[in-house]
Short mmCIF file of C-alpha atoms and ligand atoms in Angstrom, two decimals:
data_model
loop_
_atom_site.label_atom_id
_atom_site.label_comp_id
_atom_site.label_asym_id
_atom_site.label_seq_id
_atom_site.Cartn_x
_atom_site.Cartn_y
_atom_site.Cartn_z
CA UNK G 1 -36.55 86.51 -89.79
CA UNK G 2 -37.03 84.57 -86.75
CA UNK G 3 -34.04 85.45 -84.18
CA UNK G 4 -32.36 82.49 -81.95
CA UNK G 5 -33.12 82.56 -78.24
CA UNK G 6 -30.62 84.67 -76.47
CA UNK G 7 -29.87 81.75 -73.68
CA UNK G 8 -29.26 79.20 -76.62
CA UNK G 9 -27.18 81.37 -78.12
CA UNK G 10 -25.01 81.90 -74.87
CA UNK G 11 -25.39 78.27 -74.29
CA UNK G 12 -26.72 78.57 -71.24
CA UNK G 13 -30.11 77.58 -69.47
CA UNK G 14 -32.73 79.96 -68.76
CA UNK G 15 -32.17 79.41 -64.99
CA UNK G 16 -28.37 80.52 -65.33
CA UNK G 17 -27.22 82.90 -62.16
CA UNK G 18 -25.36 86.05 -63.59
CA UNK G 19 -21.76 84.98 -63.46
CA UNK G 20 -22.64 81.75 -65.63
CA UNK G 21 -24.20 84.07 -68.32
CA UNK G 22 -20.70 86.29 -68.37
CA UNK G 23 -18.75 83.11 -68.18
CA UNK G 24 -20.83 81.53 -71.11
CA UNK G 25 -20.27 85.17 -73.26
CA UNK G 26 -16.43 85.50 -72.49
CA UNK G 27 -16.28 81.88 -73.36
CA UNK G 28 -18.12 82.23 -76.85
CA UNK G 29 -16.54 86.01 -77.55
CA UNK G 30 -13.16 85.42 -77.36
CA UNK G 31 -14.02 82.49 -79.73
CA UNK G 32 -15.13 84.63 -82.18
CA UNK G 33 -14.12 87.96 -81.05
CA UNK G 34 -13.34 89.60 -85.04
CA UNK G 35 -9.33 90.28 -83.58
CA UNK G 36 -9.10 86.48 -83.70
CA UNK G 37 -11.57 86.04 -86.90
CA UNK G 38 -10.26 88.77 -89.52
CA UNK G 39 -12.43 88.65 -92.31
CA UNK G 40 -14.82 85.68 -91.17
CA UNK G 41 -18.44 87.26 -91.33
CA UNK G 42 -20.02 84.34 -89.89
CA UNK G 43 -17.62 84.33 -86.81
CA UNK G 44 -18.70 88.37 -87.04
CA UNK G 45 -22.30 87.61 -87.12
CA UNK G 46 -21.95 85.26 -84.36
CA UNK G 47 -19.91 87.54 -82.20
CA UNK G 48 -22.91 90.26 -82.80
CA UNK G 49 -25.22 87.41 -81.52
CA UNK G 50 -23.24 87.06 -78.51
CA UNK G 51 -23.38 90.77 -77.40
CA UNK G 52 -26.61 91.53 -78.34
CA UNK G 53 -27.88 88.53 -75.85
CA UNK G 54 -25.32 89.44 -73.78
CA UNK G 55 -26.41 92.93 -73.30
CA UNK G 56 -29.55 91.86 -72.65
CA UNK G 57 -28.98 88.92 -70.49
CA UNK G 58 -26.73 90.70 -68.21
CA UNK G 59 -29.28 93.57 -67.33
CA UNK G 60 -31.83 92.44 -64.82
CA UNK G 61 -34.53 94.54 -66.18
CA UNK G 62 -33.92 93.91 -69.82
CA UNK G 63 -33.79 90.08 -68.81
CA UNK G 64 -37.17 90.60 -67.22
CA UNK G 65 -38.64 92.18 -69.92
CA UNK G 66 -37.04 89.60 -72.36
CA UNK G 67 -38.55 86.32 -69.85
CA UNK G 68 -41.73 87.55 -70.05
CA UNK G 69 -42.17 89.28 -73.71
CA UNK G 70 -39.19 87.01 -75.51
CA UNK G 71 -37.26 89.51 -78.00
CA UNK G 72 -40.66 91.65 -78.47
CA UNK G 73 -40.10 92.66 -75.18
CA UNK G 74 -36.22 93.84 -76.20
CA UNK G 75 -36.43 94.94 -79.59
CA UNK G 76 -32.77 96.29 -80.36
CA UNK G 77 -34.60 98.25 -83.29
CA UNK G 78 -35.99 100.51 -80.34
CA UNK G 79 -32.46 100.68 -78.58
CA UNK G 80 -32.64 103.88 -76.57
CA UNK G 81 -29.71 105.84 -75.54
CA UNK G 82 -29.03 103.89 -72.44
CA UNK G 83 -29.01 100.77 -74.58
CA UNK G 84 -25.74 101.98 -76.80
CA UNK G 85 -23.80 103.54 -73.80
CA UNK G 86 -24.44 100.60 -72.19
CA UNK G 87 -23.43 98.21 -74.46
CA UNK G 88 -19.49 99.88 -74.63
CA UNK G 89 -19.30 99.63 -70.91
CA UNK G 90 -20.10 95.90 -70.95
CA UNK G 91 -17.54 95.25 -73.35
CA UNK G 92 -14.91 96.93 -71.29
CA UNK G 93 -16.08 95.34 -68.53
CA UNK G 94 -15.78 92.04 -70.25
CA UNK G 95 -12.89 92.81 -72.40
CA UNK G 96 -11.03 95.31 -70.50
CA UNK G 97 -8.40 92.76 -69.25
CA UNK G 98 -7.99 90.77 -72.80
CA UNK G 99 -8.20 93.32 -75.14
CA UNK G 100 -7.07 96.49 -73.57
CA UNK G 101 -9.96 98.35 -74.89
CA UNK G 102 -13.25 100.21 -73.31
CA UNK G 103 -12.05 102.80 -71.05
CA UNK G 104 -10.35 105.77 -72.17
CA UNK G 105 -11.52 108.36 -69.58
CA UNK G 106 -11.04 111.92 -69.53
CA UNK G 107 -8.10 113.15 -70.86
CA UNK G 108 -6.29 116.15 -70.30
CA UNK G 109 -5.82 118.97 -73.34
CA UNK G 110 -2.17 119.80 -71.19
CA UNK G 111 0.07 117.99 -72.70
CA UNK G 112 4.18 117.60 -71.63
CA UNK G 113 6.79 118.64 -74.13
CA UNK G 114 9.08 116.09 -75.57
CA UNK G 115 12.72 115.63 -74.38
CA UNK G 116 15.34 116.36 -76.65
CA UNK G 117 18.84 115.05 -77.07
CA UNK G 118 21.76 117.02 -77.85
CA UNK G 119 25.40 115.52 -78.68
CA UNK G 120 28.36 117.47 -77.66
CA UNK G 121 31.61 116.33 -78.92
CA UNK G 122 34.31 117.30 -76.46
CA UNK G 123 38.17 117.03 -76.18
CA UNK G 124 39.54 114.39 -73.55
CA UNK G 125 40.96 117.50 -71.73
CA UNK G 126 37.74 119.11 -71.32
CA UNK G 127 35.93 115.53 -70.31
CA UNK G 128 38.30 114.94 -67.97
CA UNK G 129 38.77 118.77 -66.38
CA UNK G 130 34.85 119.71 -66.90
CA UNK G 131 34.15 122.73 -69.78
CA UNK G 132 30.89 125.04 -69.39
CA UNK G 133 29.84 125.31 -73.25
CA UNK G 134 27.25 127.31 -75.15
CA UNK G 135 25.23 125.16 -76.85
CA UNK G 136 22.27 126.23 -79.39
CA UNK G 137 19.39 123.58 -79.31
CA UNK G 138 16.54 124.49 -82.15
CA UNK G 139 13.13 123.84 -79.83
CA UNK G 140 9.55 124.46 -79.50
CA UNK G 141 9.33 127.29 -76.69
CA UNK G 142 6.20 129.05 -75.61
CA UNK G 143 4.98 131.38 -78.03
CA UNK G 144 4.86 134.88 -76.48
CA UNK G 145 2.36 137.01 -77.66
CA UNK G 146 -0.19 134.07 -76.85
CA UNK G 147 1.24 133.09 -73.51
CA UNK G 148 1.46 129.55 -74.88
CA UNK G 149 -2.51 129.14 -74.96
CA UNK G 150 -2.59 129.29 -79.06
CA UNK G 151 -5.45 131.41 -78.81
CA UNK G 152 -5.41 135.15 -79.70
CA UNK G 153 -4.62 137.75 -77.29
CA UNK G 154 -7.79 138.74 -75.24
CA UNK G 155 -9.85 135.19 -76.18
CA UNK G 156 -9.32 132.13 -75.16
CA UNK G 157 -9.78 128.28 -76.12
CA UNK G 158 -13.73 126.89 -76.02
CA UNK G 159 -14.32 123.42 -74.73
CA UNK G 160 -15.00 121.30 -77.95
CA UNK G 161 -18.44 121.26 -78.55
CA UNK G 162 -18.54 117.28 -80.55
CA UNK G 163 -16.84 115.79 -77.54
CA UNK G 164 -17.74 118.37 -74.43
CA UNK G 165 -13.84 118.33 -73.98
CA UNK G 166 -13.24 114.92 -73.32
CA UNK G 167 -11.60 114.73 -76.58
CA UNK G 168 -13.27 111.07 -77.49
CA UNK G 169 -16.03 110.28 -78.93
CA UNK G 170 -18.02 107.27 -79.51
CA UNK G 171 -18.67 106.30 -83.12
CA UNK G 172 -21.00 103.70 -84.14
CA UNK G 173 -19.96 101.34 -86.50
CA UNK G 174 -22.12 98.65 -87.36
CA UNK G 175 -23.38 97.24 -84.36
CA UNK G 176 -19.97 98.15 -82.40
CA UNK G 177 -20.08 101.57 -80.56
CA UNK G 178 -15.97 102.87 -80.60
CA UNK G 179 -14.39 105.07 -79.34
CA UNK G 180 -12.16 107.47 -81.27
CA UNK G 181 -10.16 110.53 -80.90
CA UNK G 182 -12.55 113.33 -81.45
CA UNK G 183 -12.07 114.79 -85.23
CA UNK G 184 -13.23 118.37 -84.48
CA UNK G 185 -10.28 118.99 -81.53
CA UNK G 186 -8.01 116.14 -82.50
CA UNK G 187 -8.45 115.02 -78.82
CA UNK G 188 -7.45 118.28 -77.51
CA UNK G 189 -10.93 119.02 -75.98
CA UNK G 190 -10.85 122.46 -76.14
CA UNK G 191 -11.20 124.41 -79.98
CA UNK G 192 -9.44 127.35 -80.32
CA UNK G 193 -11.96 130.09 -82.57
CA UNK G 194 -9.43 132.98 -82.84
CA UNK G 195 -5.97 131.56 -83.15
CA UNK G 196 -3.04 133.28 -82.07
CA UNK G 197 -1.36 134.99 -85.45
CA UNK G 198 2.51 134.19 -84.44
CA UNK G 199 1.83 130.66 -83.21
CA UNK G 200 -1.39 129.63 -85.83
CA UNK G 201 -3.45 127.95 -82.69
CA UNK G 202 0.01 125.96 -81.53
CA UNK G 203 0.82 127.94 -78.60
CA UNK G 204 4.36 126.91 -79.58
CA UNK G 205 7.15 128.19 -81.95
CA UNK G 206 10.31 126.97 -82.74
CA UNK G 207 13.78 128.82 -81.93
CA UNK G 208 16.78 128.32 -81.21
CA UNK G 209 18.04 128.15 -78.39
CA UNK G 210 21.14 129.37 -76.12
CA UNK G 211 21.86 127.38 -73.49
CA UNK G 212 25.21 127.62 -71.80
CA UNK G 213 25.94 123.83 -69.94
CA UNK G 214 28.40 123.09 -67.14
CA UNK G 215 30.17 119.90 -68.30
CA UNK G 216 31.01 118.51 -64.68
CA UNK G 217 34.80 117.05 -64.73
CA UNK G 218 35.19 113.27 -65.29
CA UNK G 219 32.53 112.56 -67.92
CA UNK G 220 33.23 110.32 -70.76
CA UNK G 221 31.61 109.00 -74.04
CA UNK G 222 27.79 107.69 -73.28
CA UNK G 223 27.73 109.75 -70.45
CA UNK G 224 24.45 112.34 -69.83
CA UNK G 225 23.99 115.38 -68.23
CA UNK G 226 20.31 116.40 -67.81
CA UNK G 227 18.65 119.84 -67.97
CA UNK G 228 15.17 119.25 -66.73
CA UNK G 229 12.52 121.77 -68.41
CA UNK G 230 14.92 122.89 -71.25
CA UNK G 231 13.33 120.33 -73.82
CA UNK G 232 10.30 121.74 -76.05
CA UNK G 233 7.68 122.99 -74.53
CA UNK G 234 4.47 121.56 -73.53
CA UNK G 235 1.22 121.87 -75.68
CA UNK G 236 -1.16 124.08 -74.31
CA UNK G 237 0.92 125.75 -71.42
CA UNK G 238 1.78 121.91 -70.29
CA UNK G 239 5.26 121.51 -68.50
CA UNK G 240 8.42 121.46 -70.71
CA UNK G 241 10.37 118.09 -71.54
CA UNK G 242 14.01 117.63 -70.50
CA UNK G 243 17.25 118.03 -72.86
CA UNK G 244 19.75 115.60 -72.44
CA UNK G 245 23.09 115.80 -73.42
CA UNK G 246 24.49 113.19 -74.52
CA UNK G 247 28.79 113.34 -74.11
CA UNK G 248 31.16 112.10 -76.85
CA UNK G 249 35.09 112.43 -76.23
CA UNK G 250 37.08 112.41 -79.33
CA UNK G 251 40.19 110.64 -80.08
CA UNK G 252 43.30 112.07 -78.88
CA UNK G 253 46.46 112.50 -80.60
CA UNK G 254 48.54 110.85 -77.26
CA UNK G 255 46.31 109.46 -74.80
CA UNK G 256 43.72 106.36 -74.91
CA UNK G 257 41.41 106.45 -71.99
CA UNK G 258 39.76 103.52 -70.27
CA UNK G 259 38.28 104.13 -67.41
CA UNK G 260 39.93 106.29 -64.57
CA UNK G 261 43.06 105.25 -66.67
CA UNK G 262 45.32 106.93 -69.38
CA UNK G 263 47.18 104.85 -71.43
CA UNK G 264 49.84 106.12 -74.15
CA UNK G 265 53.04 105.23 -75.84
CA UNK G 266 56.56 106.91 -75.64
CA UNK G 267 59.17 105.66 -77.93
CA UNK G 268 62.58 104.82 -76.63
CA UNK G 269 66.25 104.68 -77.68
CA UNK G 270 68.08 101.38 -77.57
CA UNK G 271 70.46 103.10 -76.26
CA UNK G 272 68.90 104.72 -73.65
CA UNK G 273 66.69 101.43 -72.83
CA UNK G 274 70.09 99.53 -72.58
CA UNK G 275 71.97 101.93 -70.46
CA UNK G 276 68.63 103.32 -68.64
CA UNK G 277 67.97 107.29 -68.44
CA UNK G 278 65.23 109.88 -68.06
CA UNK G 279 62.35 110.06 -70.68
CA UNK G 280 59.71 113.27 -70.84
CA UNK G 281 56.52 111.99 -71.26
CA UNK G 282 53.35 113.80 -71.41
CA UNK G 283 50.28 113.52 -69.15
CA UNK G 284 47.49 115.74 -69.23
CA UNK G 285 49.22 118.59 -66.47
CA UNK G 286 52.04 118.91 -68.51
CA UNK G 287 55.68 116.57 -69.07
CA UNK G 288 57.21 114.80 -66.43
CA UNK G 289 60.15 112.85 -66.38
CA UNK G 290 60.28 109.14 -65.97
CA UNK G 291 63.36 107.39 -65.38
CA UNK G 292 63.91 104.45 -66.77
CA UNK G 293 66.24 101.98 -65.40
CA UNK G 294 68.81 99.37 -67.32
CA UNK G 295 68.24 97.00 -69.41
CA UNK G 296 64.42 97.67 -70.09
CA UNK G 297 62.83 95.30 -72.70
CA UNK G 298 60.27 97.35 -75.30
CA UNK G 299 56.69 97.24 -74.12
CA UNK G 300 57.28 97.68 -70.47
CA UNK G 301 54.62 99.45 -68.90
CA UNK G 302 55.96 102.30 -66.25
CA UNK G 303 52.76 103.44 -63.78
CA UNK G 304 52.41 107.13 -62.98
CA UNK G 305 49.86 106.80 -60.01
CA UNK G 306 47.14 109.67 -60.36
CA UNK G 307 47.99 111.07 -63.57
CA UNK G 308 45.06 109.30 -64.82
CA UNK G 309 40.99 110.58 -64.49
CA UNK G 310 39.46 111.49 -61.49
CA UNK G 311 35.62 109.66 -62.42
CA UNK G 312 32.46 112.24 -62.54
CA UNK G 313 30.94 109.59 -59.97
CA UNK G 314 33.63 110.08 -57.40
CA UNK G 315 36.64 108.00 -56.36
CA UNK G 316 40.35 108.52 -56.89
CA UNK G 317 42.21 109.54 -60.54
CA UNK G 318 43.31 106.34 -62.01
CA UNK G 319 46.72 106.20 -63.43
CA UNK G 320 49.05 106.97 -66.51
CA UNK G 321 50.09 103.84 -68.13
CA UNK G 322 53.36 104.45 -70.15
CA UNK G 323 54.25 101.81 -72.29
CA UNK G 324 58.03 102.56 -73.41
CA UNK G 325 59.14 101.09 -77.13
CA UNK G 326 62.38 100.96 -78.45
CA UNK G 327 63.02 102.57 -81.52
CA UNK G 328 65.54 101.04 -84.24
CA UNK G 329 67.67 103.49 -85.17
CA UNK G 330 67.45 104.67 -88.73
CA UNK G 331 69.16 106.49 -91.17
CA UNK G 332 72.82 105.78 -90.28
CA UNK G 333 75.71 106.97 -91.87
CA UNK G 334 78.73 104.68 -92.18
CA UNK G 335 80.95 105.65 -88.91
CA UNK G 336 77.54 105.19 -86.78
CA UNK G 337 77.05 101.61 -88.59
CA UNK G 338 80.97 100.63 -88.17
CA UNK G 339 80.27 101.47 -84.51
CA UNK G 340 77.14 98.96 -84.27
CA UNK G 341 79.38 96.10 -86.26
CA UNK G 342 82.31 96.78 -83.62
CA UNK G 343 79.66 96.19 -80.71
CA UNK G 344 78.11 93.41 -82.38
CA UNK G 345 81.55 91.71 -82.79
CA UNK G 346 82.38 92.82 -78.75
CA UNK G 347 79.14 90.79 -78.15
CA UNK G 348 79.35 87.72 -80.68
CA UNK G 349 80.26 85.68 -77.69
CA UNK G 350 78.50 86.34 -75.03
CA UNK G 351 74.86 86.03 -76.81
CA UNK G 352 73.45 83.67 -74.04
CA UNK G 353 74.20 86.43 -71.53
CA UNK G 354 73.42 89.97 -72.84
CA UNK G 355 70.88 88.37 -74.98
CA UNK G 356 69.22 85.96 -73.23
CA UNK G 357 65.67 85.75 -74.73
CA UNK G 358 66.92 85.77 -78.04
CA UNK G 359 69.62 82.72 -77.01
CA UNK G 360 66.84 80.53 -75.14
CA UNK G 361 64.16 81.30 -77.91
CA UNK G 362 66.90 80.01 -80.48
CA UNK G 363 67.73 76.87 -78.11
CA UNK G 364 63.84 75.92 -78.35
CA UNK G 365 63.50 76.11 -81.68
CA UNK G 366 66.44 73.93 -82.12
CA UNK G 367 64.98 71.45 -80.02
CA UNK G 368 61.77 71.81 -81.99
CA UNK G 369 62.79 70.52 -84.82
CA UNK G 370 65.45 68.24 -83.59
CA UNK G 371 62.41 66.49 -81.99
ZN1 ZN F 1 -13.57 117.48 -79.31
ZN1 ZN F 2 0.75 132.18 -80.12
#
């Protein structure tokens, strides 16, 4: 089979400077680089092409040989050693910035434990005072009779002899040289011979944990508190993730809670919202008494400044909102209703002026459909 001439198959002319030969090949590779051709052998075949003039245009001395001998003189049936390593570092050099590919240096067997994330479901008293809580987390921790290495008391992990420790190795595939995790220390880089009975080689073991947290006052729902190092442990004596817990108040019976405010209801007599009077109502440090003057309407809102929440993240406690309704008497015998008839015929008169909502509502709506 009698192969193409490297410089027609970059396109170029035998005279071409270096950065017109890897112009020409990124050109006519990421045309028919295989992660834009799946499953077109000719645009495969033709990518091969490419990289094997390529790789051979692009080395001085190979070029040299090739000018002078044509491909007699480069014969990639007699590819030494230097010929395959080389040919991976060209393509990251060439692809490195498209593709993301080619590197993958030295990586380390220490590797850092993941975080964990722990809900705690607390009460709006304890959000808003602050509650120290025991808390048991199930985690990886460093196995002890190992020290965390995973390898038996008295030996010690071997650097992986497939990959010398780097923990990749280079595969080849075809014409392609890859890289890949290395199969004999999954990457680790170091094989562990005598593995540690209580851990089986892991270094880690999982337990549960006791951890007592201080639940700072102020905190609400979506809130975190972080306790750096008390997430698993790290493979291989690496450092230990974080645990974050994650607040959730619950719903309480009285309050709402928005904010640095405290919102909540109190029901109120009509009586007592007619003639005005003192109404308990709760906060969070105990009752207090709010008066409440004449003629209040149901819905107002009465203000306790600072009986709301002091934030976690500083600043003043917000307030207690107290939104008074009036309650419609039920359950009355007849005396109690013969005393509501006798006020309602004292008042039959004078609706525009003890009721005057009702009386000007009434006046639009006659209007309304007068209209
Ligand atoms: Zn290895
Ligand atoms: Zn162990």
């Amino acid at each position: 089979m009698s192969k193409q001439d490297y410089y027609e198959i970059l396109g170029v002319d035998r005279n071409s400077n270096d950065r017109d030969i890897k112009k020409a090949f990124r050109r006519q590779a990421m045309k028919y680089h295989p992660d834009r051709n799946p499953d077109d052998e000719t645009a495969e075949e033709k990518f091969k092409e490419l990289n094997e003039a390529y790789e051979v245009l692009s080395d001085a001395q190979k070029k040299a040989a090739y000018d002078q001998y044509g491909h007699a003189g480069v014969d990639p049936n007699m590819r030494g050693g230097g010929f395959d390593g080389g040919f991976s570092d060209v393509f990251g050099d060439v692809f490195g910035d498209i593709f993301g590919g080619g590197g993958g240096g030295r990586r380390s067997s220490v590797q850092r434990g993941a975080d964990l994330r722990y809900t705690m479901e607390l009460s709006l008293e304890e959000a808003v005072r602050g509650v120290e809580k025991t808390i048991k987390v199930p985690t990886l921790v460093p196995c002890e009779p190992c020290d965390g290495t995973g390898a038996k008391k008295g030996t010690s992990a071997k650097t992986c002899g497939t990959c010398g420790g780097v923990g990749q190795v280079r595969m080849q595939q075809g014409f392609f040289s890859v890289q890949q995790t290395c199969p004999t220390c999954r990457g680790e880089g170091k094989v562990i011979s005598d593995p540690c009975n209580s851990c089986h080689g892991q270094g880690r073991v999982e337990k549960t944990k006791t951890l007592s947290v201080k639940i700072p006052a102020g905190v609400d729902t979506g809130d975190r508190i972080r306790l750096s190092g008390e997430g698993e442990a790290g493979g291989h004596g690496g450092p230990a993730g974080d645990l974050y817990v994650q607040v959730s108040v619950r719903e309480h019976a009285i309050f709402e809670r928005d904010g640095r405010h405290l919102y909540c209801e109190v029901p109120i007599s009509f009586i007592d919202a007619a003639l005005g009077g003192e109404l308990e109502v709760p906060t969070l440090d105990g009752r207090v008494k709010l008066k409440v003057p004449s003629e209040t309407q149901t819905g107002k809102l009465f203000r306790l400044r600072g009986k709301g929440v002091a934030p976690v993240r500083g600043g003043g406690a917000g307030d207690l909102m107290v939104k008074v309704v009036v309650e419609t008497p039920v359950s009355l015998n007849s005396r109690q209703k013969e005393l509501l008839r006798e006020f309602q015929e004292a008042t039959k008169d004078g609706q525009k002026k003890h009721s005057p909502k009702r009386h000007s509502f009434f006046d639009s709506v006659k209007k309304f459909f007068e209209d």
